[in-house]
Coordinates of C-alpha atoms and ligand atoms in Angstrom, one line a residue:
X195 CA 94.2 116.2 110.4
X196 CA 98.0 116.3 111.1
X197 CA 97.1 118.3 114.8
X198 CA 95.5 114.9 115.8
X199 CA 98.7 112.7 115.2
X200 CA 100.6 114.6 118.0
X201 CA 101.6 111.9 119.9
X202 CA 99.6 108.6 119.5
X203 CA 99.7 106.1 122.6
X204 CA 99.2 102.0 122.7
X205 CA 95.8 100.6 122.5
X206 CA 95.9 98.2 125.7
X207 CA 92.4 96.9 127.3
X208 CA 90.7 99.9 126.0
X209 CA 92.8 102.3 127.2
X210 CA 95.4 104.9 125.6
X211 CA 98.7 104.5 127.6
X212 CA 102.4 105.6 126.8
X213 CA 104.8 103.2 126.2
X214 CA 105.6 102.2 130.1
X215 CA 109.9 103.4 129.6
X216 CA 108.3 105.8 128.4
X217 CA 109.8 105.6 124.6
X218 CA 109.0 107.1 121.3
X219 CA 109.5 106.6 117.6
X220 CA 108.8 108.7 114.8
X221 CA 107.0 108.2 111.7
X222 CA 108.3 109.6 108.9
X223 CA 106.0 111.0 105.5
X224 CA 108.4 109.8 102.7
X225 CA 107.3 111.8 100.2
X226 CA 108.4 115.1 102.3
X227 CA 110.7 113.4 104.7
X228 CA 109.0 115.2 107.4
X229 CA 108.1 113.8 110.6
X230 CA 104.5 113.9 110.8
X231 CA 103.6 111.8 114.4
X232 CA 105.3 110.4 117.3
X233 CA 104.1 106.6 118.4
X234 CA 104.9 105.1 121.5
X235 CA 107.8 102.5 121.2
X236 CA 106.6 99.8 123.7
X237 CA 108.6 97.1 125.7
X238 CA 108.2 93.9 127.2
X239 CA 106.2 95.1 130.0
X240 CA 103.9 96.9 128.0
X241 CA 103.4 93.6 125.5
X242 CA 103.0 91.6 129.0
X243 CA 99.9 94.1 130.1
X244 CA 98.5 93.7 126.5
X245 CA 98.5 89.6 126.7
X246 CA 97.2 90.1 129.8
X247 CA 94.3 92.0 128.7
X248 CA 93.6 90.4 125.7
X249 CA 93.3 87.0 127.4
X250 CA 91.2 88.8 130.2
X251 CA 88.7 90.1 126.9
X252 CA 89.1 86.4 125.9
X253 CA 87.8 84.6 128.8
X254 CA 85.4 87.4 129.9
X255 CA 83.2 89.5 127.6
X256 CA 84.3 88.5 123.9
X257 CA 83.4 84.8 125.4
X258 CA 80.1 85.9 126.6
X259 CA 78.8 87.4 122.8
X260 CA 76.9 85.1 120.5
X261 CA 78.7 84.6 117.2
X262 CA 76.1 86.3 115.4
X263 CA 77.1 89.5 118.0
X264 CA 80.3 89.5 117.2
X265 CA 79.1 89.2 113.4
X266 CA 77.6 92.2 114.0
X267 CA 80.3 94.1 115.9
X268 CA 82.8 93.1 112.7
X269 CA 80.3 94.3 110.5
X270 CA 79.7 98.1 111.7
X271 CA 83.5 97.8 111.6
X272 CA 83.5 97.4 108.3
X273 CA 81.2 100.3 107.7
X274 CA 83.0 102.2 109.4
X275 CA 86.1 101.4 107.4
X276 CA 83.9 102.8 104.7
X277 CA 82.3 105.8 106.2
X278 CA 86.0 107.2 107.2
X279 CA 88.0 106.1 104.1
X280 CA 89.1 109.5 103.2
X281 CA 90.6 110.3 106.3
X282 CA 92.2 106.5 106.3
X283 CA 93.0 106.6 103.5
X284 CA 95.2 110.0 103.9
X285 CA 97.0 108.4 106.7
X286 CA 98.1 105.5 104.6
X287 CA 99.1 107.9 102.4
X288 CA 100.9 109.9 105.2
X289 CA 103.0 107.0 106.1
X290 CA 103.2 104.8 103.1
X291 CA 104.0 106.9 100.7
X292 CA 101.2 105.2 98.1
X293 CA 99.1 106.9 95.9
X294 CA 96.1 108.4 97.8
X295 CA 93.7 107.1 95.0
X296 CA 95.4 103.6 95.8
X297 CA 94.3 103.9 99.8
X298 CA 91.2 105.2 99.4
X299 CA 89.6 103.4 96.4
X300 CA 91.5 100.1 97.0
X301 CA 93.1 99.7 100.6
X302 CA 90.6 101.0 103.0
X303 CA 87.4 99.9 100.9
X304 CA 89.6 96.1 100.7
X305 CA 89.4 96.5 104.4
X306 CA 86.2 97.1 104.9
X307 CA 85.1 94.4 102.8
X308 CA 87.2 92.1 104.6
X309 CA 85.8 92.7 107.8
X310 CA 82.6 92.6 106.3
X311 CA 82.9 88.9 104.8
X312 CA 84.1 87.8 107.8
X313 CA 81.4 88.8 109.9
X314 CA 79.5 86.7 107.9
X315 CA 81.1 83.9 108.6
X316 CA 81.7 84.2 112.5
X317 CA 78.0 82.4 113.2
X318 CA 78.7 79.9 110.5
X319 CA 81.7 77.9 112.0
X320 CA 80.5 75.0 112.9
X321 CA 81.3 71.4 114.1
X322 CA 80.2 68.4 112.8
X323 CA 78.2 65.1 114.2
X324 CA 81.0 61.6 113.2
X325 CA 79.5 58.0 112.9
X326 CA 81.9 56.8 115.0
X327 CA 81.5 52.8 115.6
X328 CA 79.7 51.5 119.3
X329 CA 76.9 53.6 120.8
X330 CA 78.1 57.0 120.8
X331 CA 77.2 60.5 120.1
X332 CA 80.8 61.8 118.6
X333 CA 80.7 65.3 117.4
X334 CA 83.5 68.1 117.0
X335 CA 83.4 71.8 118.1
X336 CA 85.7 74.5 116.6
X337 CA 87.2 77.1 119.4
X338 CA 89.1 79.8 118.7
X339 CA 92.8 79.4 120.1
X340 CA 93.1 82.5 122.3
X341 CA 95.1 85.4 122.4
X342 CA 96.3 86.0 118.5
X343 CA 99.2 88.3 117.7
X344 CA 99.1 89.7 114.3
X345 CA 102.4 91.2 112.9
X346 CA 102.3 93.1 109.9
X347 CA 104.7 94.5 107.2
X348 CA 104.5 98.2 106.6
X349 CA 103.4 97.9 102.3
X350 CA 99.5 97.0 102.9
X351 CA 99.6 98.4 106.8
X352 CA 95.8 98.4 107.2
X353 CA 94.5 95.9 104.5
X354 CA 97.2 93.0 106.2
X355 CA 96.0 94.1 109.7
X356 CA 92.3 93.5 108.4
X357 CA 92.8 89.8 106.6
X358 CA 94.2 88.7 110.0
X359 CA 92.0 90.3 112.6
X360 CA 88.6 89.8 110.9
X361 CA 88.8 86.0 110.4
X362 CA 90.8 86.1 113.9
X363 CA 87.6 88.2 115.6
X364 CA 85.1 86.4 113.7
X365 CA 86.3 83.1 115.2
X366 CA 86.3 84.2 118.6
X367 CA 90.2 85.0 119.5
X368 CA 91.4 88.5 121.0
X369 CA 93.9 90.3 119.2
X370 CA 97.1 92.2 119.9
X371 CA 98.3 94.0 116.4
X372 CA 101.9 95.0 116.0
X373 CA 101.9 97.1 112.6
X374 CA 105.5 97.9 111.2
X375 CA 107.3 100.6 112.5
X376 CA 107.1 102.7 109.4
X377 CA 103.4 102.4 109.6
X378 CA 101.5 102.0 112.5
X379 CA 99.5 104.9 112.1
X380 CA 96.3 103.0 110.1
X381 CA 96.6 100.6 112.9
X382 CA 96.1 102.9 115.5
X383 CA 93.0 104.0 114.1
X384 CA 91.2 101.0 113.5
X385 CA 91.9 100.3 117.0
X386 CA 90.1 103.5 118.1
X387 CA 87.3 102.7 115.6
X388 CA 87.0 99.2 117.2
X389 CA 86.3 100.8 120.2
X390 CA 83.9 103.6 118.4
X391 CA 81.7 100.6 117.1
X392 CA 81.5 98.8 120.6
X393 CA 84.2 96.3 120.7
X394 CA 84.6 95.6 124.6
X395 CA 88.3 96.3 125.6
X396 CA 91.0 94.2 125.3
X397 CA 89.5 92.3 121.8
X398 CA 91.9 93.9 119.7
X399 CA 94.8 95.9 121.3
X400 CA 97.8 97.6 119.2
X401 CA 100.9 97.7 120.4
X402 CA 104.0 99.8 118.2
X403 CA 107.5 99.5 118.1
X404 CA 110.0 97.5 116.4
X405 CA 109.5 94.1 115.4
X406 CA 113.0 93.2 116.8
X407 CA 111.9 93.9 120.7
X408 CA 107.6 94.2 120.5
X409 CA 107.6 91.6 117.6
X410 CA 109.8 89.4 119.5
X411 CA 108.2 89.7 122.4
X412 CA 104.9 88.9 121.0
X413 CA 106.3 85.8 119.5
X414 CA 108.0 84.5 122.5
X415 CA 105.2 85.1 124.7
X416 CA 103.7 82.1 126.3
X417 CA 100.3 83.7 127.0
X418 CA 99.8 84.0 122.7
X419 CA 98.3 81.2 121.1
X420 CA 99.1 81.9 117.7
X421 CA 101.2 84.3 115.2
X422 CA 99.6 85.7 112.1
X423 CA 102.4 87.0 110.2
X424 CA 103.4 88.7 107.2
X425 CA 106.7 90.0 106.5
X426 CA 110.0 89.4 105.1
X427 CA 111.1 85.1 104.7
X428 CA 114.0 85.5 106.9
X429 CA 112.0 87.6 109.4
X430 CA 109.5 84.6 109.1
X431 CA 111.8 82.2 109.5
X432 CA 113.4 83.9 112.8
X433 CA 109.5 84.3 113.9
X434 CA 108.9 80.1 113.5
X435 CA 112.4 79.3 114.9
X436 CA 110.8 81.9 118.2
X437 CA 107.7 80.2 118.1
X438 CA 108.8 76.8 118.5
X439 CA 109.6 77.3 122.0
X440 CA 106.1 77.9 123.4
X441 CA 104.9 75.9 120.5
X442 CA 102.5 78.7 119.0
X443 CA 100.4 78.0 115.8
X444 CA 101.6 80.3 113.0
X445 CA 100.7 81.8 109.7
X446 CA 103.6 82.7 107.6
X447 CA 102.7 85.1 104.5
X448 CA 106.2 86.0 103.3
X449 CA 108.0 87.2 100.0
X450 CA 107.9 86.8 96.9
X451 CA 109.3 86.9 93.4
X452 CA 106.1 85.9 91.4
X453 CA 106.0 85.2 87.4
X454 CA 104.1 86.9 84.7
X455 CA 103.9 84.8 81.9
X456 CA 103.4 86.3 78.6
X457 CA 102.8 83.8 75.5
X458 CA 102.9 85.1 72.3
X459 CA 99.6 84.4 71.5
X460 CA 98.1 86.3 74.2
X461 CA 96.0 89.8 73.8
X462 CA 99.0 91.7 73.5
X463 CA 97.5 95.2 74.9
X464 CA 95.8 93.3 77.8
X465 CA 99.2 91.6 78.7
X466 CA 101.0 94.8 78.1
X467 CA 98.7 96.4 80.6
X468 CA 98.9 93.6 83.0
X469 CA 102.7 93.2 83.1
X470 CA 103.4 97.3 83.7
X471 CA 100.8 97.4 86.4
X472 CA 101.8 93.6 87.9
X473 CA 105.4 95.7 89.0
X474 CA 104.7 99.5 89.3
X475 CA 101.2 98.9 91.1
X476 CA 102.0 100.3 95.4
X477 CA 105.6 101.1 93.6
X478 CA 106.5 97.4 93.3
X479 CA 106.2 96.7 96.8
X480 CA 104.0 94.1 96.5
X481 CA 104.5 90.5 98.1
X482 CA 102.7 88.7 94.8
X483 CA 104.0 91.7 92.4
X484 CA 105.1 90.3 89.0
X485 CA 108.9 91.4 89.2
X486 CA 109.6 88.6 86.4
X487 CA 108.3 89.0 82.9
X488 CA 108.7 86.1 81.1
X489 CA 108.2 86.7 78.0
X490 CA 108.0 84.2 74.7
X491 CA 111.0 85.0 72.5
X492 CA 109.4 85.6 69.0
X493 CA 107.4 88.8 70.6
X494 CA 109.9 90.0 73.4
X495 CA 111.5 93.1 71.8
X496 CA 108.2 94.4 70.3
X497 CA 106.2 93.5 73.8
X498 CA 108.9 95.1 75.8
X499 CA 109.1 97.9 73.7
X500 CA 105.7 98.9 74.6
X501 CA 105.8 97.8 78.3
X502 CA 109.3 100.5 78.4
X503 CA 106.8 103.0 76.5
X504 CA 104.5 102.8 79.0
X505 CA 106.4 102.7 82.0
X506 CA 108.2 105.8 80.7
X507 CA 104.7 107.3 80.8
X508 CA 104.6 106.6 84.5
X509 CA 106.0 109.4 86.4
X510 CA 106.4 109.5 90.2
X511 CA 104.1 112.2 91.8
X512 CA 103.1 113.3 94.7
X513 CA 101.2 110.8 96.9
X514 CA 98.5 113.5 97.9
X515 CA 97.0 114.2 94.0
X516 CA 94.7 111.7 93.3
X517 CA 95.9 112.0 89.7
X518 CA 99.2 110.0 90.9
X519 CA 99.4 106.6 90.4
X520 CA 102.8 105.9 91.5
X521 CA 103.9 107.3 94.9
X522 CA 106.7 107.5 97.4
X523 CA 109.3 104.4 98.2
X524 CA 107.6 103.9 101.7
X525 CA 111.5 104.8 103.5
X526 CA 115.0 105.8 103.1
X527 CA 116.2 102.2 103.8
X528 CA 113.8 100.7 101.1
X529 CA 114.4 103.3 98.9
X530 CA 118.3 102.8 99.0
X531 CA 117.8 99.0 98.6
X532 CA 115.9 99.2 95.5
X533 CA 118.5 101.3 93.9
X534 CA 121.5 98.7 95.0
X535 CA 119.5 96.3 93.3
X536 CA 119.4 98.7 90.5
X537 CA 122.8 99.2 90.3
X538 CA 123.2 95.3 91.2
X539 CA 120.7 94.7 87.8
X540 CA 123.5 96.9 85.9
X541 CA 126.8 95.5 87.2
X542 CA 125.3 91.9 86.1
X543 CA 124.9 92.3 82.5
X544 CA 121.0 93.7 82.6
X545 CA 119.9 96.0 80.1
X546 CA 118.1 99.3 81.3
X547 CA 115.4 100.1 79.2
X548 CA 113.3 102.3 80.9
X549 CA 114.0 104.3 84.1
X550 CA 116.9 103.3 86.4
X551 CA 117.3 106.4 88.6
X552 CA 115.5 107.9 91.7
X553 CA 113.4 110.7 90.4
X554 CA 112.5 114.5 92.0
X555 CA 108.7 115.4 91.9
X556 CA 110.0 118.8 92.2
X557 CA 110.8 119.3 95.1
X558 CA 114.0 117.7 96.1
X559 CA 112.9 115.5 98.6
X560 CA 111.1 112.6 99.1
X561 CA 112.1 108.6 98.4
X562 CA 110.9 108.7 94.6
X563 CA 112.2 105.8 92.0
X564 CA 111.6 105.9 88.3
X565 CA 109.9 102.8 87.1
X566 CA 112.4 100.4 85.8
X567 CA 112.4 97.7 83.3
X568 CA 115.7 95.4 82.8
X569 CA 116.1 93.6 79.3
X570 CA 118.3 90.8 79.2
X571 CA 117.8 89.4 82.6
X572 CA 119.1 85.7 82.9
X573 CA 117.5 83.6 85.5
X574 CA 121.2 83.4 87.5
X575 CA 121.5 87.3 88.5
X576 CA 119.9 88.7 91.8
X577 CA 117.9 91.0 89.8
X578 CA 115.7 87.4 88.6
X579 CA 116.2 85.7 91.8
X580 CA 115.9 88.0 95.0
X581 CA 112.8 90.3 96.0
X582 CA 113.6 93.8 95.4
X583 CA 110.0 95.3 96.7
X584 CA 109.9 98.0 94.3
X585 CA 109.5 99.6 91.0
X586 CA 111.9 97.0 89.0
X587 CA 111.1 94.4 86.4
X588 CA 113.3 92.1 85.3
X589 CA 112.6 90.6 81.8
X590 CA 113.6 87.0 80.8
X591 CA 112.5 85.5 77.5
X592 CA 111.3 81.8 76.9
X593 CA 111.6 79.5 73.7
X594 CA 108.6 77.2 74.4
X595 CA 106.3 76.2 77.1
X596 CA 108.4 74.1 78.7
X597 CA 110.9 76.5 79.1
X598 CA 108.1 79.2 80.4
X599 CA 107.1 76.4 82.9
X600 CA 110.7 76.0 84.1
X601 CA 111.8 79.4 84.4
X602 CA 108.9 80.1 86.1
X603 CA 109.5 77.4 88.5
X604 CA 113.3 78.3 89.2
X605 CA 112.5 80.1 92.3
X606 CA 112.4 79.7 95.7
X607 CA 109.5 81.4 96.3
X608 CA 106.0 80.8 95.2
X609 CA 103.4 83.4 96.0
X610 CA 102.1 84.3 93.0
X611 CA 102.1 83.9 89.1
X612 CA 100.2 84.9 85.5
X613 CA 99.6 83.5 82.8
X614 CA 98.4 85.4 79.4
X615 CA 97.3 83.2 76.7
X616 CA 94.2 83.2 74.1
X617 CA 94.6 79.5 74.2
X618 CA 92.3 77.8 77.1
X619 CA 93.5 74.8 77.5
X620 CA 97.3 76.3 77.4
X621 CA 95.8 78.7 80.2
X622 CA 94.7 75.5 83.0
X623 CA 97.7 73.4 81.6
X624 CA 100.3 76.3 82.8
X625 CA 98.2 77.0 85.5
X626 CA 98.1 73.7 87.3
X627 CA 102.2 73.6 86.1
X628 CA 103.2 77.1 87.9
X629 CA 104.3 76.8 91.9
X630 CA 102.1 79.4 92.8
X631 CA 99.3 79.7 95.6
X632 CA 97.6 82.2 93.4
X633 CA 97.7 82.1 89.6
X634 CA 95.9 84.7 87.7
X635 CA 95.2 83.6 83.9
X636 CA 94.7 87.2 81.6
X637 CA 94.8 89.1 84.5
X638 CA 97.1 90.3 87.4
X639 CA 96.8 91.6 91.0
X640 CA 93.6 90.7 91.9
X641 CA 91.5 89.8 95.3
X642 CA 88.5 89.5 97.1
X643 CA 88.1 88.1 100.8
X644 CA 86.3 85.5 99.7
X645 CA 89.1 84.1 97.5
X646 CA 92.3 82.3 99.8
X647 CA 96.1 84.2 99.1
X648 CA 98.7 82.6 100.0
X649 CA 102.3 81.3 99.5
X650 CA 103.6 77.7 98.4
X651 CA 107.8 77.3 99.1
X652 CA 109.3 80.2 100.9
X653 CA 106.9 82.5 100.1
X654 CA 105.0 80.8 103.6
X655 CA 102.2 78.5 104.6
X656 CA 99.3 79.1 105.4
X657 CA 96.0 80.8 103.6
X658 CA 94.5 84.0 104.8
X659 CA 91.3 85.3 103.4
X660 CA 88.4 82.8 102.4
X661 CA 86.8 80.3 103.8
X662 CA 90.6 78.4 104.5
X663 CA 91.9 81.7 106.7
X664 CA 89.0 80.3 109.2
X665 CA 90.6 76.6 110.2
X666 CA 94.2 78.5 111.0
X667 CA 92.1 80.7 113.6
X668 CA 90.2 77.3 115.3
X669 CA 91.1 74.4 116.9
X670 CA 89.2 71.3 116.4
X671 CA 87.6 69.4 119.4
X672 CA 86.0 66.1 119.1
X673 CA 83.5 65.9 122.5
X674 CA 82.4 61.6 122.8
X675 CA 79.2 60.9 125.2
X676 CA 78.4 57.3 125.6
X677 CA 75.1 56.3 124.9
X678 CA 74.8 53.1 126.1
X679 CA 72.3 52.2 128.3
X680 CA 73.0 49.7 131.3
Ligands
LIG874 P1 109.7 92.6 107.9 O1 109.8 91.1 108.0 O2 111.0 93.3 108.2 O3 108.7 93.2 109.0 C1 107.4 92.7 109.1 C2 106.9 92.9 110.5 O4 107.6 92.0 111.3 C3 107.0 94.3 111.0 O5 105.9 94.6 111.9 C4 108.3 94.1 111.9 O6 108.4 95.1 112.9 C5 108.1 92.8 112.4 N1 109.4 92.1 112.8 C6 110.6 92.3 112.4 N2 111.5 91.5 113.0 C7 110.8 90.7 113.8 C8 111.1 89.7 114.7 N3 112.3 89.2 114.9 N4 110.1 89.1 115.4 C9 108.8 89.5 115.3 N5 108.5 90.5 114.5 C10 109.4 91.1 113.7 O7 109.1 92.9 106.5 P2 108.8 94.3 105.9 O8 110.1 94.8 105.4 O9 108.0 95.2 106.8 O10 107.9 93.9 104.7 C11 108.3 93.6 103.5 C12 108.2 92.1 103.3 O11 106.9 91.6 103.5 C13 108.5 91.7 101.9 O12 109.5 90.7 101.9 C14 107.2 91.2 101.3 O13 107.3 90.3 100.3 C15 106.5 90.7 102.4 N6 105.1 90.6 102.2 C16 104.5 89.4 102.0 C17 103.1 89.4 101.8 C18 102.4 88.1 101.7 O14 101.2 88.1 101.8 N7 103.1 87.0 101.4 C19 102.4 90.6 101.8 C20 103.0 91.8 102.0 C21 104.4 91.8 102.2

């Protein structure tokens, strides 16, 4: 496999081309810290020529399909996703640094799926007829908007890429991706099997390089219609303050800091279970991962102690053995970040009770953190408040369910939150209480396409996946013909 990541080019109109300066980056395999593939490192020019072809695919053979073709284009996608997932798979791995059962059995098949549901759905948007007063026929259509530019984060490279370009395709846009710079390697091969399965060129182009030149470019670019985004909040923020210019339609999918709320009536072992793998699942760098447990005071030491137990159980591996379950900090500058928090978490007053350190998998290299659970965490230190985006759980303990409510609250994001209780009406009451686009009773981490993810305060705006994902990638246009007779 490595021999065919040489040196991979940009996808632009259908064609493999080097960045036009010429430029390269390299991506780096953090569990080895090897370099394992050059990518072209585009510029302006080269973002120019990939507006200009998308918008060319846009008005000219993507225009011309039916919706059920392009159903059917997004669909063999999908298989295709499903056929190749080992070799996917292995180059999420490659980059990422995540546990190769986690890319092949979750990731790639999430993908696939995603593609699949929406291919479903791209001959099912439709207008409406309005009884509108006077003698008219009033009824809407809903077009796509045009060239979209999805920019994606470098934790879920391919599954992000996927809940943006399926619903994107499936409406009838074209598509320029712009994966992370860490991770564009995924990306580049769903562009070549977009092409395998008979996408004309230009649908869905990929462009790499760093989100401070490409990304920018992409956002500031008045031939884009819309931004699909999912990243860091201040990288979202800079992205709508870019956007506002060319006034461009965006998606914002951004941080998070997300709540698992454990009553003391809940199924302990389920909870336990739900609160170790809500933080260590993809290493803790997960937008909606549960980084706060909030736990209800009369069971906190005895829950914690078993949450410690098993996180102690959870040793850092290599990303390649599908016995691993917790892989590789994805790179250097993520992996040093997690450990000032660390050390940030420790300086404050917070109690290690599990890990703390970066861990060796035996072979002295690679970005590896133990899993780490803080005791004692008040809701003022950075540990509670800031996204760390790795293995780190910060534990703060409730009196009552008021106080659960309002610590779970005191953020300023809102992506995600849990709640475990045996009592049902507790569950919806908490539920409908918690600032969360997503909240998961007795459970944690779950999706499906069809079910909408997305962020309420700073964690965005905006829903991707689902039925909701479809109105961000329409407009709506209300046609009136007069049917009066003279
Ligand atoms: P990031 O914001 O640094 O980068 C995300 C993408 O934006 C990359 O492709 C990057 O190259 C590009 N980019 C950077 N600066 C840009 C600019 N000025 N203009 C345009 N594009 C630019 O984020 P990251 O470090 O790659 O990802 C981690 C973050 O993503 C975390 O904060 C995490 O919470 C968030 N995240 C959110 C969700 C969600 O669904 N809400 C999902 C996954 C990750």
């Amino acid at each position: 496999m490595e021999t065919t990541l040489a040196a991979q080019k940009l996808l632009i109109g259908g064609e493999w081309r080097d960045a036009s300066g010429g430029a390269t980056m390299d991506v780096v395999n953090p569990a080895t810290e090897e370099v394992v593939a050059t990518v072209a490192s585009a510029g302006r020019a080269d973002v120019d020529a990939a507006v200009d072809a998308a918008r060319r695919a846009f008005e000219g053979p993507w225009s011309r399909l039916s919706a059920r073709e392009r159903g059917r284009l997004l669909w063999k996608l999908g298989e295709r996703l499903f056929e190749q997932a080992d070799r996917v798979g292995r180059l999420e791995t490659l980059h990422n640094g995540k546990p190769i059962f986690e890319s092949t059995q979750v990731d790639v098949p999430a993908a696939a799926e995603c593609f699949q549901y929406y291919a479903g759905w791209a001959d099912k948007v439709q207008g409406e007829t309005i009884p509108v007063k006077g003698n008219s026929f009033t009824y809407t259509l809903l077009e796509p908007l045009g060239v979209v530019a999805a920019i994606v984060p470098w934790n879920f490279p391919l599954l992000l890429a996927a809940w943006k370009i399926a619903p994107a395709l499936a409406c009838g846009n074209t598509v320029i991706l712009k994966p992370a710079s860490q991770t564009p390697l995924t990306a580049l091969a769903l562009g070549a099997m977009a092409m395998e399965v008979g996408f004309p060129p230009g649908v869905l182009n990929v462009v790499t390089g760093p989100g401070s030149s490409v990304g920018q470019a992409l956002v500031e670019h008045p031939g884009i219609a819309k931004i699909a985004f999912t990243g860091d909040t201040s990288t979202g923020k800079a992205i709508m303050r870019g956007a506002a210019e060319t006034l461009k339609t965006i998606t914002l999918e951004l941080g998070g800091k997300s709540p698992n709320v454990v009553f003391a009536d809940a199924d302990l072992d389920a909870a336990v279970r739900g609160a170790t793998t809500g933080i260590f699942y993809g290493k803790g760098e997960v937008c909606a991962a549960g980084s706060r447990l909030l736990v209800e005071r009369s069971i906190k030491d005895e829950f914690l102690a078993k949450v410690a137990e098993r996180a102690k159980k959870m040793r850092p591996g290599d990303p390649m053995d599908p016995k691993t379950r917790l892989g590789a900090i994805a790179s250097k500058g993520q992996f040093e970040r997690v450990l000032r928090y660390i050390e940030k978490g420790r300086a404050e007053g917070g109690v290690v009770v599990a890990g703390g350190r970066a861990a060796d998998i035996g072979t002295g290299k690679g970005f590896f953190i133990e899993p780490t659970i803080f005791d004692g965490v008040t809701p003022e230190m950075t540990i509670a408040r800031e996204e760390i985006f790795g293995p780190v759980l910060a534990t703060i303990e409730f009196a009552d369910e008021d106080e659960a409510i309002a610590r779970a609250n005191q953020s300023g994001y809102g992506l995600a939150a849990a709640v475990w209780t045996r009592d049902i009406k507790k569950a919806h009451y908490v539920a409908r209480k918690l600032q969360a686009g997503t909240v998961w009773v007795n459970t944690y981490n779950v999706y499906d396409a069809a079910a909408p993810f997305g962020g309420y305060k700073q964690s965005g705006f905006g829903r991707e996946l689902g039925a909701h994902a479809l109105e961000h990638y329409t407009q709506v246009k209300t046609v009136w013909v007069d049917l009066n007779r003279s």
